[in-house]
mmCIF file of C-alpha atoms and ligand atoms in Angstrom:
data_model
loop_
_atom_site.group_PDB
_atom_site.id
_atom_site.type_symbol
_atom_site.label_atom_id
_atom_site.label_comp_id
_atom_site.label_asym_id
_atom_site.label_seq_id
_atom_site.Cartn_x
_atom_site.Cartn_y
_atom_site.Cartn_z
ATOM 1 C CA MET A 1 111.123 86.346 102.618
ATOM 2 C CA GLU A 2 114.195 84.918 101.011
ATOM 3 C CA ILE A 3 117.374 86.550 102.300
ATOM 4 C CA VAL A 4 120.458 86.133 100.129
ATOM 5 C CA ILE A 5 123.800 87.320 101.477
ATOM 6 C CA LEU A 6 126.550 87.680 98.901
ATOM 7 C CA PRO A 7 130.239 88.447 99.385
ATOM 8 C CA SER A 8 130.273 91.709 97.431
ATOM 9 C CA ALA A 9 128.112 94.487 96.069
ATOM 10 C CA ALA A 10 129.069 93.443 92.529
ATOM 11 C CA GLU A 11 127.690 89.956 93.135
ATOM 12 C CA VAL A 12 124.414 91.417 94.377
ATOM 13 C CA GLY A 13 124.062 93.226 91.043
ATOM 14 C CA VAL A 14 124.860 90.139 88.999
ATOM 15 C CA LEU A 15 122.508 87.790 90.873
ATOM 16 C CA ALA A 16 119.652 90.309 90.984
ATOM 17 C CA ALA A 17 120.027 90.848 87.222
ATOM 18 C CA ARG A 18 119.950 87.100 86.685
ATOM 19 C CA LYS A 19 116.680 86.856 88.601
ATOM 20 C CA ILE A 20 115.143 89.720 86.611
ATOM 21 C CA ALA A 21 116.345 88.251 83.319
ATOM 22 C CA ARG A 22 114.568 85.018 84.217
ATOM 23 C CA VAL A 23 111.323 86.900 84.817
ATOM 24 C CA VAL A 24 111.650 88.522 81.387
ATOM 25 C CA ARG A 25 112.470 85.212 79.663
ATOM 26 C CA ASP A 26 109.390 83.630 81.250
ATOM 27 C CA LYS A 27 107.247 86.632 80.303
ATOM 28 C CA PRO A 28 108.737 88.700 77.459
ATOM 29 C CA ASP A 29 106.197 91.496 77.955
ATOM 30 C CA ALA A 30 106.868 91.691 81.696
ATOM 31 C CA VAL A 31 106.168 94.920 83.558
ATOM 32 C CA LEU A 32 109.150 95.890 85.696
ATOM 33 C CA GLY A 33 109.126 98.285 88.616
ATOM 34 C CA LEU A 34 112.250 100.439 88.591
ATOM 35 C CA ALA A 35 114.071 102.012 91.519
ATOM 36 C CA THR A 36 116.524 104.889 91.400
ATOM 37 C CA GLY A 37 119.425 105.594 93.775
ATOM 38 C CA SER A 38 122.822 103.895 93.679
ATOM 39 C CA SER A 39 121.665 100.461 94.865
ATOM 40 C CA PRO A 40 120.206 99.114 91.597
ATOM 41 C CA LEU A 41 122.791 100.630 89.220
ATOM 42 C CA ALA A 42 124.819 97.407 88.970
ATOM 43 C CA ILE A 43 121.627 95.541 88.081
ATOM 44 C CA TYR A 44 120.892 97.892 85.197
ATOM 45 C CA ALA A 45 124.488 97.649 83.976
ATOM 46 C CA ALA A 46 124.325 93.831 84.029
ATOM 47 C CA LEU A 47 120.971 93.795 82.208
ATOM 48 C CA ALA A 48 122.304 96.234 79.603
ATOM 49 C CA GLU A 49 125.273 93.919 79.050
ATOM 50 C CA GLN A 50 122.924 90.982 78.468
ATOM 51 C CA THR A 51 120.852 92.954 75.977
ATOM 52 C CA ARG A 52 124.051 93.993 74.154
ATOM 53 C CA ASP A 53 125.370 90.449 73.837
ATOM 54 C CA GLY A 54 121.952 89.266 72.689
ATOM 55 C CA SER A 55 121.285 86.888 75.604
ATOM 56 C CA LEU A 56 118.292 88.947 76.780
ATOM 57 C CA ASP A 57 115.495 90.513 74.747
ATOM 58 C CA VAL A 58 113.723 93.344 76.557
ATOM 59 C CA SER A 59 112.033 94.820 73.496
ATOM 60 C CA ARG A 60 108.550 94.066 74.869
ATOM 61 C CA VAL A 61 109.244 95.017 78.469
ATOM 62 C CA SER A 62 107.519 98.044 79.966
ATOM 63 C CA ALA A 63 108.360 99.729 83.242
ATOM 64 C CA PHE A 64 107.171 102.046 85.990
ATOM 65 C CA ALA A 65 109.499 104.022 88.227
ATOM 66 C CA LEU A 66 108.795 104.200 91.941
ATOM 67 C CA ASP A 67 109.048 107.922 92.481
ATOM 68 C CA GLU A 68 109.977 111.401 91.314
ATOM 69 C CA TYR A 69 111.013 114.633 92.948
ATOM 70 C CA VAL A 70 108.569 117.497 93.027
ATOM 71 C CA GLY A 71 109.849 120.914 92.098
ATOM 72 C CA ILE A 72 112.672 120.205 89.665
ATOM 73 C CA PRO A 73 112.316 120.209 85.886
ATOM 74 C CA ALA A 74 112.316 116.877 84.011
ATOM 75 C CA GLU A 75 115.495 117.999 82.197
ATOM 76 C CA HIS A 76 117.356 118.360 85.503
ATOM 77 C CA PRO A 77 120.024 115.615 85.443
ATOM 78 C CA GLU A 78 118.940 114.399 88.874
ATOM 79 C CA SER A 79 115.218 114.269 88.186
ATOM 80 C CA TYR A 80 114.270 110.613 88.328
ATOM 81 C CA ALA A 81 112.870 110.900 84.806
ATOM 82 C CA ALA A 82 116.391 111.844 83.661
ATOM 83 C CA VAL A 83 118.060 109.175 85.809
ATOM 84 C CA ILE A 84 115.770 106.419 84.503
ATOM 85 C CA ALA A 85 116.337 107.574 80.904
ATOM 86 C CA ARG A 86 120.120 107.655 81.420
ATOM 87 C CA GLU A 87 120.570 104.463 83.470
ATOM 88 C CA VAL A 88 117.787 102.212 82.209
ATOM 89 C CA THR A 89 115.786 103.212 79.131
ATOM 90 C CA GLY A 90 118.834 104.186 77.079
ATOM 91 C CA PRO A 91 121.282 101.398 77.987
ATOM 92 C CA LEU A 92 118.611 98.674 77.726
ATOM 93 C CA HIS A 93 117.088 100.219 74.588
ATOM 94 C CA LEU A 94 113.623 100.091 76.118
ATOM 95 C CA ASP A 95 110.853 101.803 74.209
ATOM 96 C CA PRO A 96 110.602 105.202 76.000
ATOM 97 C CA ALA A 97 106.834 105.141 75.457
ATOM 98 C CA GLY A 98 106.687 102.084 77.703
ATOM 99 C CA VAL A 99 108.660 103.596 80.580
ATOM 100 C CA GLN A 100 106.734 105.809 82.956
ATOM 101 C CA VAL A 101 107.827 107.986 85.861
ATOM 102 C CA PRO A 102 105.391 109.787 88.189
ATOM 103 C CA ASP A 103 104.757 113.351 87.006
ATOM 104 C CA GLY A 104 106.358 115.441 89.724
ATOM 105 C CA ARG A 105 105.714 118.622 87.754
ATOM 106 C CA ALA A 106 101.956 118.214 87.587
ATOM 107 C CA VAL A 107 99.976 121.179 88.854
ATOM 108 C CA ASP A 108 97.494 118.761 90.400
ATOM 109 C CA LEU A 109 99.715 116.213 92.124
ATOM 110 C CA GLU A 110 96.815 114.298 93.603
ATOM 111 C CA ALA A 111 95.391 113.712 90.133
ATOM 112 C CA ALA A 112 98.873 112.793 88.861
ATOM 113 C CA GLY A 113 99.087 110.123 91.567
ATOM 114 C CA GLU A 114 95.713 108.716 90.604
ATOM 115 C CA ARG A 115 96.676 108.698 86.920
ATOM 116 C CA TYR A 116 99.838 106.785 87.756
ATOM 117 C CA GLU A 117 97.907 104.167 89.696
ATOM 118 C CA GLU A 118 95.522 103.831 86.767
ATOM 119 C CA ALA A 119 98.400 103.422 84.300
ATOM 120 C CA ILE A 120 99.910 100.627 86.407
ATOM 121 C CA ARG A 121 96.516 98.904 86.580
ATOM 122 C CA ALA A 122 96.001 99.305 82.821
ATOM 123 C CA ALA A 123 99.378 97.685 82.181
ATOM 124 C CA GLY A 124 98.241 94.652 84.162
ATOM 125 C CA GLY A 125 100.234 95.435 87.318
ATOM 126 C CA VAL A 126 103.935 95.149 88.047
ATOM 127 C CA ASP A 127 105.463 91.673 87.675
ATOM 128 C CA LEU A 128 108.677 92.397 89.535
ATOM 129 C CA GLN A 129 109.443 95.500 91.559
ATOM 130 C CA ILE A 130 113.081 96.381 92.170
ATOM 131 C CA LEU A 131 113.648 98.202 95.465
ATOM 132 C CA GLY A 132 116.516 99.875 97.238
ATOM 133 C CA ILE A 133 116.211 100.844 100.889
ATOM 134 C CA GLY A 134 116.903 104.165 102.551
ATOM 135 C CA ALA A 135 119.070 104.306 105.660
ATOM 136 C CA ASN A 136 115.857 105.085 107.580
ATOM 137 C CA GLY A 137 114.063 102.082 106.073
ATOM 138 C CA HIS A 138 112.197 103.924 103.325
ATOM 139 C CA VAL A 139 111.254 102.213 100.088
ATOM 140 C CA GLY A 140 110.441 104.383 97.126
ATOM 141 C CA PHE A 141 110.150 107.618 99.042
ATOM 142 C CA ASN A 142 107.809 106.182 101.653
ATOM 143 C CA GLU A 143 109.347 107.742 104.698
ATOM 144 C CA PRO A 144 108.813 106.383 108.241
ATOM 145 C CA THR A 145 105.155 106.483 109.330
ATOM 146 C CA SER A 146 103.926 106.110 105.749
ATOM 147 C CA SER A 147 100.657 104.221 105.705
ATOM 148 C CA PHE A 148 100.903 100.588 104.682
ATOM 149 C CA ALA A 149 97.756 101.243 102.614
ATOM 150 C CA SER A 150 99.204 104.272 100.804
ATOM 151 C CA ARG A 151 98.981 104.746 97.031
ATOM 152 C CA THR A 152 100.939 107.098 94.748
ATOM 153 C CA ARG A 153 100.915 110.513 96.419
ATOM 154 C CA ILE A 154 102.973 113.480 97.509
ATOM 155 C CA LYS A 155 105.365 112.924 100.429
ATOM 156 C CA THR A 156 107.615 115.267 102.365
ATOM 157 C CA LEU A 157 111.211 114.056 102.478
ATOM 158 C CA THR A 158 112.891 113.667 105.867
ATOM 159 C CA GLU A 159 116.034 115.635 106.613
ATOM 160 C CA ARG A 160 117.922 112.312 106.701
ATOM 161 C CA THR A 161 116.838 111.440 103.164
ATOM 162 C CA ARG A 162 117.591 114.927 101.904
ATOM 163 C CA SER A 163 121.096 114.840 103.350
ATOM 164 C CA ASP A 164 121.682 111.285 102.021
ATOM 165 C CA ASN A 165 120.688 112.454 98.539
ATOM 166 C CA ALA A 166 122.602 115.752 98.726
ATOM 167 C CA ARG A 167 125.567 114.017 97.028
ATOM 168 C CA PHE A 168 123.616 114.113 93.762
ATOM 169 C CA PHE A 169 123.075 117.882 93.907
ATOM 170 C CA ASP A 170 125.324 120.950 93.905
ATOM 171 C CA SER A 171 124.334 121.809 97.454
ATOM 172 C CA ALA A 172 122.164 120.341 100.218
ATOM 173 C CA ASP A 173 119.723 123.206 99.753
ATOM 174 C CA ASP A 174 119.111 122.111 96.164
ATOM 175 C CA VAL A 175 117.629 118.761 97.241
ATOM 176 C CA PRO A 176 113.868 118.937 96.749
ATOM 177 C CA THR A 177 111.692 118.841 99.846
ATOM 178 C CA HIS A 178 108.831 116.858 98.297
ATOM 179 C CA CYS A 179 108.256 113.938 95.961
ATOM 180 C CA LEU A 180 105.547 111.928 94.279
ATOM 181 C CA THR A 181 105.994 108.275 95.238
ATOM 182 C CA GLN A 182 104.212 104.996 94.772
ATOM 183 C CA GLY A 183 102.640 104.088 98.076
ATOM 184 C CA LEU A 184 103.438 101.034 100.150
ATOM 185 C CA GLY A 185 100.067 99.629 99.063
ATOM 186 C CA THR A 186 101.076 100.160 95.430
ATOM 187 C CA ILE A 187 104.424 98.451 95.945
ATOM 188 C CA MET A 188 102.848 95.526 97.774
ATOM 189 C CA ASP A 189 100.564 94.908 94.777
ATOM 190 C CA ALA A 190 103.554 93.933 92.622
ATOM 191 C CA ARG A 191 103.601 90.179 92.037
ATOM 192 C CA GLU A 192 107.192 89.913 93.204
ATOM 193 C CA LEU A 193 109.560 92.195 95.119
ATOM 194 C CA LEU A 194 113.352 92.267 94.922
ATOM 195 C CA LEU A 195 115.121 94.530 97.397
ATOM 196 C CA VAL A 196 118.866 95.090 97.085
ATOM 197 C CA ALA A 197 121.176 96.785 99.580
ATOM 198 C CA GLN A 198 124.911 97.207 99.789
ATOM 199 C CA GLY A 199 127.287 98.774 102.268
ATOM 200 C CA PRO A 200 127.443 99.309 106.041
ATOM 201 C CA ALA A 201 125.155 102.368 105.979
ATOM 202 C CA LYS A 202 122.251 100.036 105.162
ATOM 203 C CA ALA A 203 122.939 97.392 107.817
ATOM 204 C CA ALA A 204 120.569 98.782 110.464
ATOM 205 C CA ALA A 205 117.734 99.369 107.998
ATOM 206 C CA VAL A 206 118.104 95.875 106.512
ATOM 207 C CA ALA A 207 118.036 94.254 109.973
ATOM 208 C CA ALA A 208 114.973 96.272 110.966
ATOM 209 C CA ALA A 209 113.185 95.470 107.708
ATOM 210 C CA VAL A 210 113.921 91.741 107.766
ATOM 211 C CA GLU A 211 113.959 90.844 111.453
ATOM 212 C CA GLY A 212 112.311 93.748 113.241
ATOM 213 C CA PRO A 213 108.631 94.210 113.944
ATOM 214 C CA VAL A 214 106.410 95.176 111.031
ATOM 215 C CA THR A 215 106.027 98.855 111.707
ATOM 216 C CA SER A 216 105.554 101.989 109.658
ATOM 217 C CA MET A 217 108.616 103.355 111.482
ATOM 218 C CA CYS A 218 110.537 101.049 109.127
ATOM 219 C CA PRO A 219 108.450 101.127 105.939
ATOM 220 C CA ALA A 220 110.452 98.305 104.314
ATOM 221 C CA SER A 221 109.308 95.961 107.102
ATOM 222 C CA ILE A 222 105.987 95.665 105.231
ATOM 223 C CA LEU A 223 107.845 93.327 102.852
ATOM 224 C CA GLN A 224 107.471 90.682 105.548
ATOM 225 C CA HIS A 225 103.823 90.541 104.474
ATOM 226 C CA HIS A 226 104.571 89.935 100.793
ATOM 227 C CA ARG A 227 104.280 86.393 99.451
ATOM 228 C CA ARG A 228 107.283 86.706 97.149
ATOM 229 C CA ALA A 229 109.934 89.056 98.459
ATOM 230 C CA THR A 230 113.646 88.475 97.953
ATOM 231 C CA ILE A 231 116.262 90.526 99.777
ATOM 232 C CA MET A 232 119.755 90.456 98.251
ATOM 233 C CA VAL A 233 122.474 92.117 100.293
ATOM 234 C CA ASP A 234 126.250 92.168 100.513
ATOM 235 C CA GLU A 235 128.099 91.190 103.686
ATOM 236 C CA ASP A 236 128.327 94.822 104.863
ATOM 237 C CA ALA A 237 124.583 95.390 104.580
ATOM 238 C CA ALA A 238 123.978 92.001 106.259
ATOM 239 C CA ALA A 239 126.227 92.775 109.236
ATOM 240 C CA ARG A 240 123.415 93.354 111.746
ATOM 241 C CA LEU A 241 121.218 90.406 110.825
ATOM 242 C CA THR A 242 120.773 88.048 113.768
ATOM 243 C CA LEU A 243 120.143 85.002 111.591
ATOM 244 C CA GLY A 244 122.879 85.701 109.028
ATOM 245 C CA ASP A 245 124.359 82.220 109.348
ATOM 246 C CA TYR A 246 120.957 80.657 108.708
ATOM 247 C CA TYR A 247 120.439 82.722 105.541
ATOM 248 C CA ARG A 248 123.914 81.840 104.259
ATOM 249 C CA TRP A 249 123.324 78.146 104.947
ATOM 250 C CA THR A 250 119.910 78.254 103.323
ATOM 251 C CA TYR A 251 121.283 79.853 100.183
ATOM 252 C CA ALA A 252 124.205 77.414 100.024
ATOM 253 C CA HIS A 253 121.729 74.525 100.196
ATOM 254 C CA LYS A 254 119.089 75.935 97.887
ATOM 255 C CA PRO A 255 117.591 73.118 95.808
ATOM 256 C CA SER A 256 118.820 73.225 92.218
ATOM 257 C CA TRP A 257 115.285 73.659 90.885
ATOM 258 C CA GLN A 258 114.975 76.800 92.981
ATOM 259 C CA GLN A 259 118.163 78.509 91.777
ATOM 260 C CA PHE A 260 117.976 82.036 90.419
HETATM 261 C C1 GLP B 301 116.331 107.097 97.290
HETATM 262 C C2 GLP B 301 115.168 106.530 96.462
HETATM 263 C C3 GLP B 301 114.907 105.096 96.829
HETATM 264 C C4 GLP B 301 116.236 104.430 97.081
HETATM 265 C C5 GLP B 301 116.834 104.964 98.358
HETATM 266 C C6 GLP B 301 118.256 104.502 98.600
HETATM 267 O O1 GLP B 301 116.168 108.362 97.721
HETATM 268 N N1 GLP B 301 113.952 107.258 96.452
HETATM 269 O O2 GLP B 301 114.160 104.454 95.818
HETATM 270 O O3 GLP B 301 116.075 103.047 97.230
HETATM 271 O O4 GLP B 301 116.685 106.355 98.438
HETATM 272 O O5 GLP B 301 119.147 105.139 97.763
HETATM 273 P P1 GLP B 301 120.599 104.579 97.430
HETATM 274 O O6 GLP B 301 120.378 103.335 96.651
HETATM 275 O O7 GLP B 301 121.267 105.635 96.619
HETATM 276 O O8 GLP B 301 121.246 104.320 98.723
#
């Protein structure tokens, strides 16, 4: 894994967007994996800025979101379909037909999960998957003890995740209890992974994911088994990394041909 520690959350957004923009320039019809939550918002804002000023063309890009709540209508402002439309599809002027979100309203959720897997396969797989990380180490909505082999399926949210996400809803009771999420196996199939984290609340999860044992108790630790995983964090989220100085030194001495 490549660990990049940056002075501020804003710089995480800018550098992550630069890396994604490079993927799209190399492959104009790239398939991006999108994450929701606060962590990637600065990335989407930076990419939208680049599409506005004409330095980035995303007209042929397609995308798959990681997850969706079960039990709230698509029109709900906090459904991930609505969030992706508001934060990504609209600002980047992506073709809505090319942006998919798991169908959390399906009557048959198992079939909806299988359809989603099939759609990702049919698109040729995800070139770069953006990830945030939950305070308990979840990626997507793969809560602790999720199988490393899991595919898109229903999951029950932990109380921790529900309370963390309560800020987006009128009351804690309004936070859905279930979701449809890409599995860890699905995520690991992406050709490249880019996980971003900012703030002190993520420091323990980042340390466990990067330097802890690979264990389903910290689902993000499976990234240690990916060939191309980059972790970009601000100083607060990096605070509990044992080898922080090594990562900073490595990034400062990155060969020019390897720059983002
Ligand atoms: C959410 C999402 C994840 C996200 C994580 C962290 O519930 N399902 O994809 O990475 O939890 O969220 P945030 O970035 O808001 O801290």
